[in-house]
PDB file of C-alpha atoms in Angstrom:
ATOM      1  CA  UNK A 162      55.404  54.836  79.581  1.00  0.00           C
ATOM      2  CA  UNK A 163      58.699  54.153  81.359  1.00  0.00           C
ATOM      3  CA  UNK A 164      60.239  57.087  83.191  1.00  0.00           C
ATOM      4  CA  UNK A 165      63.438  55.410  84.380  1.00  0.00           C
ATOM      5  CA  UNK A 166      66.068  53.250  82.716  1.00  0.00           C
ATOM      6  CA  UNK A 167      66.399  49.671  83.921  1.00  0.00           C
ATOM      7  CA  UNK A 168      69.579  48.774  85.745  1.00  0.00           C
ATOM      8  CA  UNK A 169      71.011  45.349  86.399  1.00  0.00           C
ATOM      9  CA  UNK A 170      72.256  45.132  89.972  1.00  0.00           C
ATOM     10  CA  UNK A 171      74.285  41.987  90.526  1.00  0.00           C
ATOM     11  CA  UNK A 172      73.806  40.747  94.065  1.00  0.00           C
ATOM     12  CA  UNK A 173      76.830  39.586  96.090  1.00  0.00           C
ATOM     13  CA  UNK A 174      77.310  35.857  96.650  1.00  0.00           C
ATOM     14  CA  UNK A 175      76.440  36.333 100.317  1.00  0.00           C
ATOM     15  CA  UNK A 176      74.074  39.002 101.616  1.00  0.00           C
ATOM     16  CA  UNK A 177      74.325  41.018 104.826  1.00  0.00           C
ATOM     17  CA  UNK A 178      72.211  40.126 107.847  1.00  0.00           C
ATOM     18  CA  UNK A 179      72.018  41.254 111.469  1.00  0.00           C
ATOM     19  CA  UNK A 180      74.620  38.675 112.440  1.00  0.00           C
ATOM     20  CA  UNK A 181      77.227  40.395 110.278  1.00  0.00           C
ATOM     21  CA  UNK A 182      79.491  43.355 111.011  1.00  0.00           C
ATOM     22  CA  UNK A 183      80.157  45.941 108.322  1.00  0.00           C
ATOM     23  CA  UNK A 184      83.287  48.091 107.946  1.00  0.00           C
ATOM     24  CA  UNK A 185      82.904  51.128 105.654  1.00  0.00           C
ATOM     25  CA  UNK A 186      85.624  53.358 104.260  1.00  0.00           C
ATOM     26  CA  UNK A 187      85.896  56.101 101.663  1.00  0.00           C
ATOM     27  CA  UNK A 188      84.115  59.229 100.492  1.00  0.00           C
ATOM     28  CA  UNK A 189      81.365  61.239 102.153  1.00  0.00           C
ATOM     29  CA  UNK A 190      78.827  59.013 100.388  1.00  0.00           C
ATOM     30  CA  UNK A 191      80.187  56.173 102.539  1.00  0.00           C
ATOM     31  CA  UNK A 192      78.738  57.974 105.524  1.00  0.00           C
ATOM     32  CA  UNK A 193      75.282  58.173 103.946  1.00  0.00           C
ATOM     33  CA  UNK A 194      75.200  54.388 103.700  1.00  0.00           C
ATOM     34  CA  UNK A 195      76.984  53.837 107.019  1.00  0.00           C
ATOM     35  CA  UNK A 196      74.718  56.272 108.853  1.00  0.00           C
ATOM     36  CA  UNK A 197      71.611  54.535 107.611  1.00  0.00           C
ATOM     37  CA  UNK A 198      73.008  51.122 108.568  1.00  0.00           C
ATOM     38  CA  UNK A 199      73.725  52.496 112.053  1.00  0.00           C
ATOM     39  CA  UNK A 200      70.150  53.844 112.264  1.00  0.00           C
ATOM     40  CA  UNK A 201      68.977  50.293 111.664  1.00  0.00           C
ATOM     41  CA  UNK A 202      71.411  48.983 114.320  1.00  0.00           C
ATOM     42  CA  UNK A 203      73.773  47.038 112.082  1.00  0.00           C
ATOM     43  CA  UNK A 204      77.148  46.536 113.773  1.00  0.00           C
ATOM     44  CA  UNK A 205      79.130  48.999 111.665  1.00  0.00           C
ATOM     45  CA  UNK A 206      82.334  51.041 111.814  1.00  0.00           C
ATOM     46  CA  UNK A 207      82.927  53.791 109.271  1.00  0.00           C
ATOM     47  CA  UNK A 208      85.896  55.872 108.188  1.00  0.00           C
ATOM     48  CA  UNK A 209      88.442  55.489 111.008  1.00  0.00           C
ATOM     49  CA  UNK A 210      90.626  58.009 109.123  1.00  0.00           C
ATOM     50  CA  UNK A 211      87.686  60.294 108.419  1.00  0.00           C
ATOM     51  CA  UNK A 212      86.412  60.885 104.891  1.00  0.00           C
ATOM     52  CA  UNK A 213      88.798  59.760 102.119  1.00  0.00           C
ATOM     53  CA  UNK A 214      88.286  60.350  98.408  1.00  0.00           C
ATOM     54  CA  UNK A 215      91.051  58.889  96.257  1.00  0.00           C
ATOM     55  CA  UNK A 216      92.057  55.209  95.898  1.00  0.00           C
ATOM     56  CA  UNK A 217      95.636  55.750  97.104  1.00  0.00           C
ATOM     57  CA  UNK A 218      94.438  57.179 100.431  1.00  0.00           C
ATOM     58  CA  UNK A 219      91.792  54.482 100.811  1.00  0.00           C
ATOM     59  CA  UNK A 220      94.321  51.699 100.236  1.00  0.00           C
ATOM     60  CA  UNK A 221      96.925  53.213 102.558  1.00  0.00           C
ATOM     61  CA  UNK A 222      94.358  53.613 105.329  1.00  0.00           C
ATOM     62  CA  UNK A 223      93.159  50.009 105.031  1.00  0.00           C
ATOM     63  CA  UNK A 224      96.698  48.671 105.100  1.00  0.00           C
ATOM     64  CA  UNK A 225      97.455  50.790 108.181  1.00  0.00           C
ATOM     65  CA  UNK A 226      94.645  49.015 110.110  1.00  0.00           C
ATOM     66  CA  UNK A 227      96.091  45.571 109.471  1.00  0.00           C
ATOM     67  CA  UNK A 228      99.320  46.137 111.445  1.00  0.00           C
ATOM     68  CA  UNK A 229      97.988  48.457 112.999  1.00  0.00           C
ATOM     69  CA  UNK A 230     100.234  51.428 112.349  1.00  0.00           C
ATOM     70  CA  UNK A 231     101.113  53.554 115.403  1.00  0.00           C
ATOM     71  CA  UNK A 232     101.393  57.294 114.743  1.00  0.00           C
ATOM     72  CA  UNK A 233     103.647  59.720 116.606  1.00  0.00           C
ATOM     73  CA  UNK A 234     104.537  63.404 116.644  1.00  0.00           C
ATOM     74  CA  UNK A 235     106.659  63.094 113.506  1.00  0.00           C
ATOM     75  CA  UNK A 236     103.527  62.190 111.549  1.00  0.00           C
ATOM     76  CA  UNK A 237     101.866  65.534 112.317  1.00  0.00           C
ATOM     77  CA  UNK A 238     102.343  69.022 110.913  1.00  0.00           C
ATOM     78  CA  UNK A 239     101.497  72.326 112.570  1.00  0.00           C
ATOM     79  CA  UNK A 240      99.354  74.286 110.134  1.00  0.00           C
ATOM     80  CA  UNK A 241      96.734  77.011 110.594  1.00  0.00           C
ATOM     81  CA  UNK A 242      97.227  76.890 114.385  1.00  0.00           C
ATOM     82  CA  UNK A 243      96.367  73.182 114.525  1.00  0.00           C
ATOM     83  CA  UNK A 244      98.249  69.893 114.650  1.00  0.00           C
ATOM     84  CA  UNK A 245      97.182  67.929 111.586  1.00  0.00           C
ATOM     85  CA  UNK A 246      97.906  64.674 109.799  1.00  0.00           C
ATOM     86  CA  UNK A 247      98.356  64.400 106.038  1.00  0.00           C
ATOM     87  CA  UNK A 248      96.854  60.912 106.328  1.00  0.00           C
ATOM     88  CA  UNK A 249      93.636  61.939 108.092  1.00  0.00           C
ATOM     89  CA  UNK A 250      90.585  64.119 107.705  1.00  0.00           C
ATOM     90  CA  UNK A 251      90.498  67.385 109.658  1.00  0.00           C
ATOM     91  CA  UNK A 252      88.116  65.868 112.241  1.00  0.00           C
ATOM     92  CA  UNK A 253      91.326  64.601 113.884  1.00  0.00           C
ATOM     93  CA  UNK A 254      93.040  68.010 113.875  1.00  0.00           C
ATOM     94  CA  UNK A 255      93.436  69.858 117.157  1.00  0.00           C
ATOM     95  CA  UNK A 256      95.353  72.326 119.294  1.00  0.00           C
ATOM     96  CA  UNK A 257      96.830  69.673 121.619  1.00  0.00           C
ATOM     97  CA  UNK A 258      99.411  67.602 119.734  1.00  0.00           C
ATOM     98  CA  UNK A 259      99.382  64.709 122.187  1.00  0.00           C
ATOM     99  CA  UNK A 260      95.621  64.488 122.166  1.00  0.00           C
ATOM    100  CA  UNK A 261      95.576  64.419 118.352  1.00  0.00           C
ATOM    101  CA  UNK A 262      98.030  61.502 118.371  1.00  0.00           C
ATOM    102  CA  UNK A 263      96.005  59.686 121.027  1.00  0.00           C
ATOM    103  CA  UNK A 264      92.765  60.101 119.052  1.00  0.00           C
ATOM    104  CA  UNK A 265      94.397  58.825 115.871  1.00  0.00           C
ATOM    105  CA  UNK A 266      95.907  55.773 117.569  1.00  0.00           C
ATOM    106  CA  UNK A 267      92.678  54.980 119.429  1.00  0.00           C
ATOM    107  CA  UNK A 268      90.925  54.992 116.075  1.00  0.00           C
ATOM    108  CA  UNK A 269      93.662  52.770 114.604  1.00  0.00           C
ATOM    109  CA  UNK A 270      93.233  50.222 117.387  1.00  0.00           C
ATOM    110  CA  UNK A 271      89.447  50.190 117.057  1.00  0.00           C
ATOM    111  CA  UNK A 272      89.717  49.779 113.280  1.00  0.00           C
ATOM    112  CA  UNK A 273      92.221  46.917 113.645  1.00  0.00           C
ATOM    113  CA  UNK A 274      89.997  45.022 116.078  1.00  0.00           C
ATOM    114  CA  UNK A 275      86.816  45.569 114.054  1.00  0.00           C
ATOM    115  CA  UNK A 276      88.378  44.721 110.685  1.00  0.00           C
ATOM    116  CA  UNK A 277      89.901  41.527 112.069  1.00  0.00           C
ATOM    117  CA  UNK A 278      86.448  39.944 112.433  1.00  0.00           C
ATOM    118  CA  UNK A 279      84.342  42.055 110.040  1.00  0.00           C
ATOM    119  CA  UNK A 280      82.150  40.152 107.608  1.00  0.00           C
ATOM    120  CA  UNK A 281      81.795  42.888 104.985  1.00  0.00           C
ATOM    121  CA  UNK A 282      83.901  45.814 103.845  1.00  0.00           C
ATOM    122  CA  UNK A 283      82.216  48.567 101.804  1.00  0.00           C
ATOM    123  CA  UNK A 284      84.718  50.704  99.870  1.00  0.00           C
ATOM    124  CA  UNK A 285      83.425  53.891  98.256  1.00  0.00           C
ATOM    125  CA  UNK A 286      85.834  55.920  96.146  1.00  0.00           C
ATOM    126  CA  UNK A 287      85.006  59.442  95.055  1.00  0.00           C
ATOM    127  CA  UNK A 288      87.836  60.703  92.862  1.00  0.00           C
ATOM    128  CA  UNK A 289      90.828  59.394  90.923  1.00  0.00           C
ATOM    129  CA  UNK A 290      92.701  62.646  91.591  1.00  0.00           C
ATOM    130  CA  UNK A 291      95.470  62.308  94.161  1.00  0.00           C
ATOM    131  CA  UNK A 292      97.419  65.192  95.707  1.00  0.00           C
ATOM    132  CA  UNK A 293     101.137  64.793  96.364  1.00  0.00           C
ATOM    133  CA  UNK A 294     103.466  66.951  98.447  1.00  0.00           C
ATOM    134  CA  UNK A 295     106.030  68.462  96.090  1.00  0.00           C
ATOM    135  CA  UNK A 296     108.840  68.437  98.640  1.00  0.00           C
ATOM    136  CA  UNK A 297     108.407  64.832  99.777  1.00  0.00           C
ATOM    137  CA  UNK A 298     106.754  63.406  96.670  1.00  0.00           C
ATOM    138  CA  UNK A 299     104.207  61.423  98.664  1.00  0.00           C
ATOM    139  CA  UNK A 300     100.413  61.427  98.414  1.00  0.00           C
ATOM    140  CA  UNK A 301      98.231  63.077 101.046  1.00  0.00           C
ATOM    141  CA  UNK A 302      94.684  62.200 102.044  1.00  0.00           C
ATOM    142  CA  UNK A 303      93.755  65.777 102.953  1.00  0.00           C
ATOM    143  CA  UNK A 304      95.378  69.094 102.047  1.00  0.00           C
ATOM    144  CA  UNK A 305      94.069  70.887 105.172  1.00  0.00           C
ATOM    145  CA  UNK A 306      93.785  74.181 103.261  1.00  0.00           C
ATOM    146  CA  UNK A 307      97.536  74.389 102.845  1.00  0.00           C
ATOM    147  CA  UNK A 308      98.788  76.594  99.975  1.00  0.00           C
ATOM    148  CA  UNK A 309      98.038  75.017  96.605  1.00  0.00           C
ATOM    149  CA  UNK A 310     101.641  75.396  95.456  1.00  0.00           C
ATOM    150  CA  UNK A 311     102.668  72.792  98.040  1.00  0.00           C
ATOM    151  CA  UNK A 312     101.052  70.033  95.992  1.00  0.00           C
ATOM    152  CA  UNK A 313     101.052  68.281  92.643  1.00  0.00           C
ATOM    153  CA  UNK A 314      97.656  67.118  91.431  1.00  0.00           C
ATOM    154  CA  UNK A 315      97.813  63.674  89.821  1.00  0.00           C
ATOM    155  CA  UNK A 316      95.071  61.821  87.926  1.00  0.00           C
ATOM    156  CA  UNK A 317      95.784  58.232  88.923  1.00  0.00           C
ATOM    157  CA  UNK A 318      95.793  55.777  86.014  1.00  0.00           C
ATOM    158  CA  UNK A 319      93.531  52.730  85.780  1.00  0.00           C
ATOM    159  CA  UNK A 320      96.544  50.430  86.164  1.00  0.00           C
ATOM    160  CA  UNK A 321      97.752  52.302  89.254  1.00  0.00           C
ATOM    161  CA  UNK A 322      94.315  52.027  90.871  1.00  0.00           C
ATOM    162  CA  UNK A 323      93.788  48.353  90.080  1.00  0.00           C
ATOM    163  CA  UNK A 324      97.341  47.456  91.204  1.00  0.00           C
ATOM    164  CA  UNK A 325      96.915  49.231  94.532  1.00  0.00           C
ATOM    165  CA  UNK A 326      93.510  47.634  95.060  1.00  0.00           C
ATOM    166  CA  UNK A 327      94.838  44.176  94.185  1.00  0.00           C
ATOM    167  CA  UNK A 328      97.685  44.559  96.669  1.00  0.00           C
ATOM    168  CA  UNK A 329      95.371  45.828  99.402  1.00  0.00           C
ATOM    169  CA  UNK A 330      92.793  43.080  98.842  1.00  0.00           C
ATOM    170  CA  UNK A 331      95.524  40.459  99.073  1.00  0.00           C
ATOM    171  CA  UNK A 332      96.660  41.815 102.437  1.00  0.00           C
ATOM    172  CA  UNK A 333      93.091  42.082 103.686  1.00  0.00           C
ATOM    173  CA  UNK A 334      92.366  38.479 102.708  1.00  0.00           C
ATOM    174  CA  UNK A 335      95.452  37.287 104.576  1.00  0.00           C
ATOM    175  CA  UNK A 336      94.357  39.303 107.624  1.00  0.00           C
ATOM    176  CA  UNK A 337      90.677  38.275 107.541  1.00  0.00           C
ATOM    177  CA  UNK A 338      89.978  35.311 105.289  1.00  0.00           C
ATOM    178  CA  UNK A 339      86.186  35.599 105.654  1.00  0.00           C
ATOM    179  CA  UNK A 340      85.951  39.247 104.580  1.00  0.00           C
ATOM    180  CA  UNK A 341      83.624  40.063 101.659  1.00  0.00           C
ATOM    181  CA  UNK A 342      84.143  43.367  99.842  1.00  0.00           C
ATOM    182  CA  UNK A 343      81.497  45.561  98.192  1.00  0.00           C
ATOM    183  CA  UNK A 344      82.803  48.374  95.985  1.00  0.00           C
ATOM    184  CA  UNK A 345      80.844  51.494  95.115  1.00  0.00           C
ATOM    185  CA  UNK A 346      81.695  54.709  93.289  1.00  0.00           C
ATOM    186  CA  UNK A 347      80.376  57.883  94.894  1.00  0.00           C
ATOM    187  CA  UNK A 348      77.767  59.777  92.850  1.00  0.00           C
ATOM    188  CA  UNK A 349      78.999  63.051  94.369  1.00  0.00           C
ATOM    189  CA  UNK A 350      80.220  65.175  91.462  1.00  0.00           C
ATOM    190  CA  UNK A 351      83.620  66.839  92.020  1.00  0.00           C
ATOM    191  CA  UNK A 352      82.774  69.982  90.100  1.00  0.00           C
ATOM    192  CA  UNK A 353      85.872  71.841  91.291  1.00  0.00           C
ATOM    193  CA  UNK A 354      87.772  69.555  88.919  1.00  0.00           C
ATOM    194  CA  UNK A 355      85.424  70.623  86.127  1.00  0.00           C
ATOM    195  CA  UNK A 356      82.714  68.496  84.518  1.00  0.00           C
ATOM    196  CA  UNK A 357      85.075  66.919  81.974  1.00  0.00           C
ATOM    197  CA  UNK A 358      87.781  65.962  84.479  1.00  0.00           C
ATOM    198  CA  UNK A 359      85.172  64.753  86.980  1.00  0.00           C
ATOM    199  CA  UNK A 360      83.902  62.329  84.351  1.00  0.00           C
ATOM    200  CA  UNK A 361      87.436  61.222  83.453  1.00  0.00           C
ATOM    201  CA  UNK A 362      88.077  60.599  87.138  1.00  0.00           C
ATOM    202  CA  UNK A 363      84.891  58.585  87.680  1.00  0.00           C
ATOM    203  CA  UNK A 364      85.518  56.567  84.517  1.00  0.00           C
ATOM    204  CA  UNK A 365      88.949  55.481  85.761  1.00  0.00           C
ATOM    205  CA  UNK A 366      87.557  54.423  89.119  1.00  0.00           C
ATOM    206  CA  UNK A 367      84.733  52.455  87.515  1.00  0.00           C
ATOM    207  CA  UNK A 368      86.988  50.588  85.090  1.00  0.00           C
ATOM    208  CA  UNK A 369      89.623  49.793  87.736  1.00  0.00           C
ATOM    209  CA  UNK A 370      87.025  48.503  90.196  1.00  0.00           C
ATOM    210  CA  UNK A 371      85.387  46.294  87.564  1.00  0.00           C
ATOM    211  CA  UNK A 372      88.774  44.791  86.720  1.00  0.00           C
ATOM    212  CA  UNK A 373      89.242  43.939  90.396  1.00  0.00           C
ATOM    213  CA  UNK A 374      85.724  42.552  90.863  1.00  0.00           C
ATOM    214  CA  UNK A 375      86.131  40.250  87.859  1.00  0.00           C
ATOM    215  CA  UNK A 376      89.329  38.862  89.385  1.00  0.00           C
ATOM    216  CA  UNK A 377      88.274  38.300  93.015  1.00  0.00           C
ATOM    217  CA  UNK A 378      85.260  36.082  93.753  1.00  0.00           C
ATOM    218  CA  UNK A 379      84.709  37.649  97.178  1.00  0.00           C
ATOM    219  CA  UNK A 380      84.388  41.161  95.708  1.00  0.00           C
ATOM    220  CA  UNK A 381      81.247  42.689  94.187  1.00  0.00           C
ATOM    221  CA  UNK A 382      80.102  46.035  92.802  1.00  0.00           C
ATOM    222  CA  UNK A 383      77.055  48.051  93.838  1.00  0.00           C
ATOM    223  CA  UNK A 384      76.141  50.757  91.293  1.00  0.00           C
ATOM    224  CA  UNK A 385      75.470  53.764  93.549  1.00  0.00           C
ATOM    225  CA  UNK A 386      76.978  56.083  90.934  1.00  0.00           C
ATOM    226  CA  UNK A 387      74.856  54.688  88.107  1.00  0.00           C
ATOM    227  CA  UNK A 388      71.655  54.821  90.163  1.00  0.00           C
ATOM    228  CA  UNK A 389      72.010  58.574  90.651  1.00  0.00           C
ATOM    229  CA  UNK A 390      73.619  59.588  87.356  1.00  0.00           C
ATOM    230  CA  UNK A 391      71.826  57.231  84.943  1.00  0.00           C
ATOM    231  CA  UNK A 392      68.574  56.221  86.657  1.00  0.00           C
ATOM    232  CA  UNK A 393      67.537  59.362  88.559  1.00  0.00           C
ATOM    233  CA  UNK A 394      69.539  61.632  86.176  1.00  0.00           C
ATOM    234  CA  UNK A 395      67.871  64.889  87.227  1.00  0.00           C
ATOM    235  CA  UNK A 396      69.170  67.947  89.113  1.00  0.00           C
ATOM    236  CA  UNK A 397      66.115  67.826  91.390  1.00  0.00           C
ATOM    237  CA  UNK A 398      67.875  64.904  93.083  1.00  0.00           C
ATOM    238  CA  UNK A 399      70.892  67.073  93.989  1.00  0.00           C
ATOM    239  CA  UNK A 400      71.471  69.684  96.677  1.00  0.00           C
ATOM    240  CA  UNK A 401      71.756  73.346  95.823  1.00  0.00           C
ATOM    241  CA  UNK A 402      75.482  72.908  95.067  1.00  0.00           C
ATOM    242  CA  UNK A 403      74.504  70.607  92.158  1.00  0.00           C
ATOM    243  CA  UNK A 404      77.215  68.207  93.332  1.00  0.00           C
ATOM    244  CA  UNK A 405      75.839  66.242  96.300  1.00  0.00           C
ATOM    245  CA  UNK A 406      72.832  63.906  95.982  1.00  0.00           C
ATOM    246  CA  UNK A 407      69.989  65.104  98.214  1.00  0.00           C
ATOM    247  CA  UNK A 408      67.966  63.164 100.793  1.00  0.00           C
ATOM    248  CA  UNK A 409      65.580  61.691  98.222  1.00  0.00           C
ATOM    249  CA  UNK A 410      68.469  60.414  96.108  1.00  0.00           C
ATOM    250  CA  UNK A 411      70.406  58.895  99.007  1.00  0.00           C
ATOM    251  CA  UNK A 412      67.234  57.211 100.295  1.00  0.00           C
ATOM    252  CA  UNK A 413      66.637  55.753  96.835  1.00  0.00           C
ATOM    253  CA  UNK A 414      70.192  54.418  96.676  1.00  0.00           C
ATOM    254  CA  UNK A 415      69.952  52.957 100.179  1.00  0.00           C
ATOM    255  CA  UNK A 416      66.694  51.193  99.299  1.00  0.00           C
ATOM    256  CA  UNK A 417      68.392  49.624  96.280  1.00  0.00           C
ATOM    257  CA  UNK A 418      71.401  48.724  98.428  1.00  0.00           C
ATOM    258  CA  UNK A 419      69.107  46.921 100.873  1.00  0.00           C
ATOM    259  CA  UNK A 420      67.330  45.048  98.074  1.00  0.00           C
ATOM    260  CA  UNK A 421      70.614  43.918  96.522  1.00  0.00           C
ATOM    261  CA  UNK A 422      72.929  43.413  99.489  1.00  0.00           C
ATOM    262  CA  UNK A 423      70.764  42.624 102.561  1.00  0.00           C
ATOM    263  CA  UNK A 424      68.837  39.373 102.902  1.00  0.00           C
ATOM    264  CA  UNK A 425      65.047  39.319 102.888  1.00  0.00           C
ATOM    265  CA  UNK A 426      64.532  38.176 106.494  1.00  0.00           C
ATOM    266  CA  UNK A 427      66.737  41.008 107.752  1.00  0.00           C
ATOM    267  CA  UNK A 428      64.964  43.579 105.563  1.00  0.00           C
ATOM    268  CA  UNK A 429      61.650  42.523 107.094  1.00  0.00           C
ATOM    269  CA  UNK A 430      62.958  43.535 110.532  1.00  0.00           C
ATOM    270  CA  UNK A 431      64.780  46.706 109.565  1.00  0.00           C
ATOM    271  CA  UNK A 432      61.722  48.960 109.512  1.00  0.00           C
ATOM    272  CA  UNK A 433      60.670  47.784 112.978  1.00  0.00           C
ATOM    273  CA  UNK A 434      64.163  48.482 114.297  1.00  0.00           C
ATOM    274  CA  UNK A 435      64.225  51.947 112.708  1.00  0.00           C
ATOM    275  CA  UNK A 436      60.839  52.828 114.263  1.00  0.00           C
ATOM    276  CA  UNK A 437      62.102  51.912 117.726  1.00  0.00           C
ATOM    277  CA  UNK A 438      65.319  53.906 117.272  1.00  0.00           C
ATOM    278  CA  UNK A 439      63.361  56.916 116.003  1.00  0.00           C
ATOM    279  CA  UNK A 440      60.879  56.667 118.888  1.00  0.00           C
ATOM    280  CA  UNK A 441      63.748  56.729 121.398  1.00  0.00           C
ATOM    281  CA  UNK A 442      64.834  60.106 119.988  1.00  0.00           C
ATOM    282  CA  UNK A 443      61.392  61.592 120.549  1.00  0.00           C
ATOM    283  CA  UNK A 444      61.330  64.745 122.709  1.00  0.00           C
ATOM    284  CA  UNK A 445      57.803  65.274 124.074  1.00  0.00           C
ATOM    285  CA  UNK A 446      56.365  68.726 124.700  1.00  0.00           C
ATOM    286  CA  UNK A 447      54.117  67.343 127.459  1.00  0.00           C
ATOM    287  CA  UNK A 448      55.802  64.288 129.009  1.00  0.00           C
ATOM    288  CA  UNK A 449      53.311  64.012 131.885  1.00  0.00           C
ATOM    289  CA  UNK A 450      50.308  63.365 129.650  1.00  0.00           C
ATOM    290  CA  UNK A 451      48.658  59.962 129.514  1.00  0.00           C
ATOM    291  CA  UNK A 452      49.132  59.933 125.759  1.00  0.00           C
ATOM    292  CA  UNK A 453      52.896  60.150 126.170  1.00  0.00           C
ATOM    293  CA  UNK A 454      52.925  57.473 128.856  1.00  0.00           C
ATOM    294  CA  UNK A 455      50.970  55.166 126.553  1.00  0.00           C
ATOM    295  CA  UNK A 456      53.517  55.908 123.810  1.00  0.00           C
ATOM    296  CA  UNK A 457      56.355  54.919 126.161  1.00  0.00           C
ATOM    297  CA  UNK A 458      54.661  51.703 127.285  1.00  0.00           C
ATOM    298  CA  UNK A 459      53.864  50.701 123.720  1.00  0.00           C
ATOM    299  CA  UNK A 460      57.386  51.502 122.523  1.00  0.00           C
ATOM    300  CA  UNK A 461      58.950  49.589 125.415  1.00  0.00           C
ATOM    301  CA  UNK A 462      56.866  46.518 124.623  1.00  0.00           C
ATOM    302  CA  UNK A 463      57.861  46.628 120.941  1.00  0.00           C
ATOM    303  CA  UNK A 464      61.526  47.069 121.866  1.00  0.00           C
ATOM    304  CA  UNK A 465      61.543  44.157 124.297  1.00  0.00           C
ATOM    305  CA  UNK A 466      59.976  41.915 121.648  1.00  0.00           C
ATOM    306  CA  UNK A 467      62.625  42.982 119.126  1.00  0.00           C
ATOM    307  CA  UNK A 468      65.382  42.328 121.664  1.00  0.00           C
ATOM    308  CA  UNK A 469      64.091  38.758 122.048  1.00  0.00           C
ATOM    309  CA  UNK A 470      63.856  38.288 118.290  1.00  0.00           C
ATOM    310  CA  UNK A 471      67.262  39.847 117.604  1.00  0.00           C
ATOM    311  CA  UNK A 472      69.453  38.999 120.624  1.00  0.00           C
ATOM    312  CA  UNK A 473      72.619  39.907 118.687  1.00  0.00           C
ATOM    313  CA  UNK A 474      71.567  43.574 118.725  1.00  0.00           C
ATOM    314  CA  UNK A 475      71.823  45.904 121.717  1.00  0.00           C
ATOM    315  CA  UNK A 476      68.579  47.725 122.548  1.00  0.00           C
ATOM    316  CA  UNK A 477      69.606  48.621 126.116  1.00  0.00           C
ATOM    317  CA  UNK A 478      69.763  52.352 125.329  1.00  0.00           C
ATOM    318  CA  UNK A 479      66.255  52.382 123.872  1.00  0.00           C
ATOM    319  CA  UNK A 480      64.810  50.237 126.677  1.00  0.00           C
ATOM    320  CA  UNK A 481      66.357  52.522 129.311  1.00  0.00           C
ATOM    321  CA  UNK A 482      64.870  55.591 127.559  1.00  0.00           C
ATOM    322  CA  UNK A 483      61.344  54.175 127.463  1.00  0.00           C
ATOM    323  CA  UNK A 484      61.556  53.006 131.105  1.00  0.00           C
ATOM    324  CA  UNK A 485      62.948  56.238 132.553  1.00  0.00           C
ATOM    325  CA  UNK A 486      61.083  58.764 130.417  1.00  0.00           C
TER     326      UNK A 486
END
């Protein structure tokens, strides 16, 4: 008896390997994938603006990295005792206005440099709802707990999404001709919008992205949303809030991502790399014991072998840990 529905995952024309760099942008689910790639030592940069949910914010952020845009004091607001940017997540907010601007522009510069030579861009969108300031009539990436009456809530149309994506992809291709783009839709359920409107929102994102993928040969779609909603399709794969996929679900999605988007030779090395990274985070209760010293010697030997096999990766931190500890 079959317990899960089959799903057809179309693999991208070129798969990721350890010689590639990966830029990730979008919703909090982006960070699940990006974090796991980082744990396996892929060269990756994620969310230079912080977490972004809607397609308008995602497109504006990507276009700002191309120039790159330089922010100044006029781009910030003082709200809830903090200097904040309507374009950025609250991780950039702070008491010191100058420091907030410096952090934002440092992130812009890093994003510009990384995106210029990145091999893959993973875009994960979470919601088709966009919030706009009533006074200025412009969209914001984060409301920063400002009063709700400051904003209009807008469900972006399929045409609006696909047009903005088409424009952004064109600019990205001119900036980095070798860039390959993988789209995903976040399986995180935006229940504050209500179940019905959450589904309307996801449906618009899915249709718009598929229109774009059919048009651009260097773009592909990975079905993270479908894997959770249609394959796992059980609340035991969600956290207690019934909105966010839990560890088991995100691991399942990442495994499928690896199978579809990462080449076989690289996958064969990923588990070895993860074991070394995990071992370097080990905090012994009895570091002076012979057992721990044997663990360090064994781990150091494995790491040095991996460094020879994968010279493009940097294991200096792990090697230093095993030598000093």
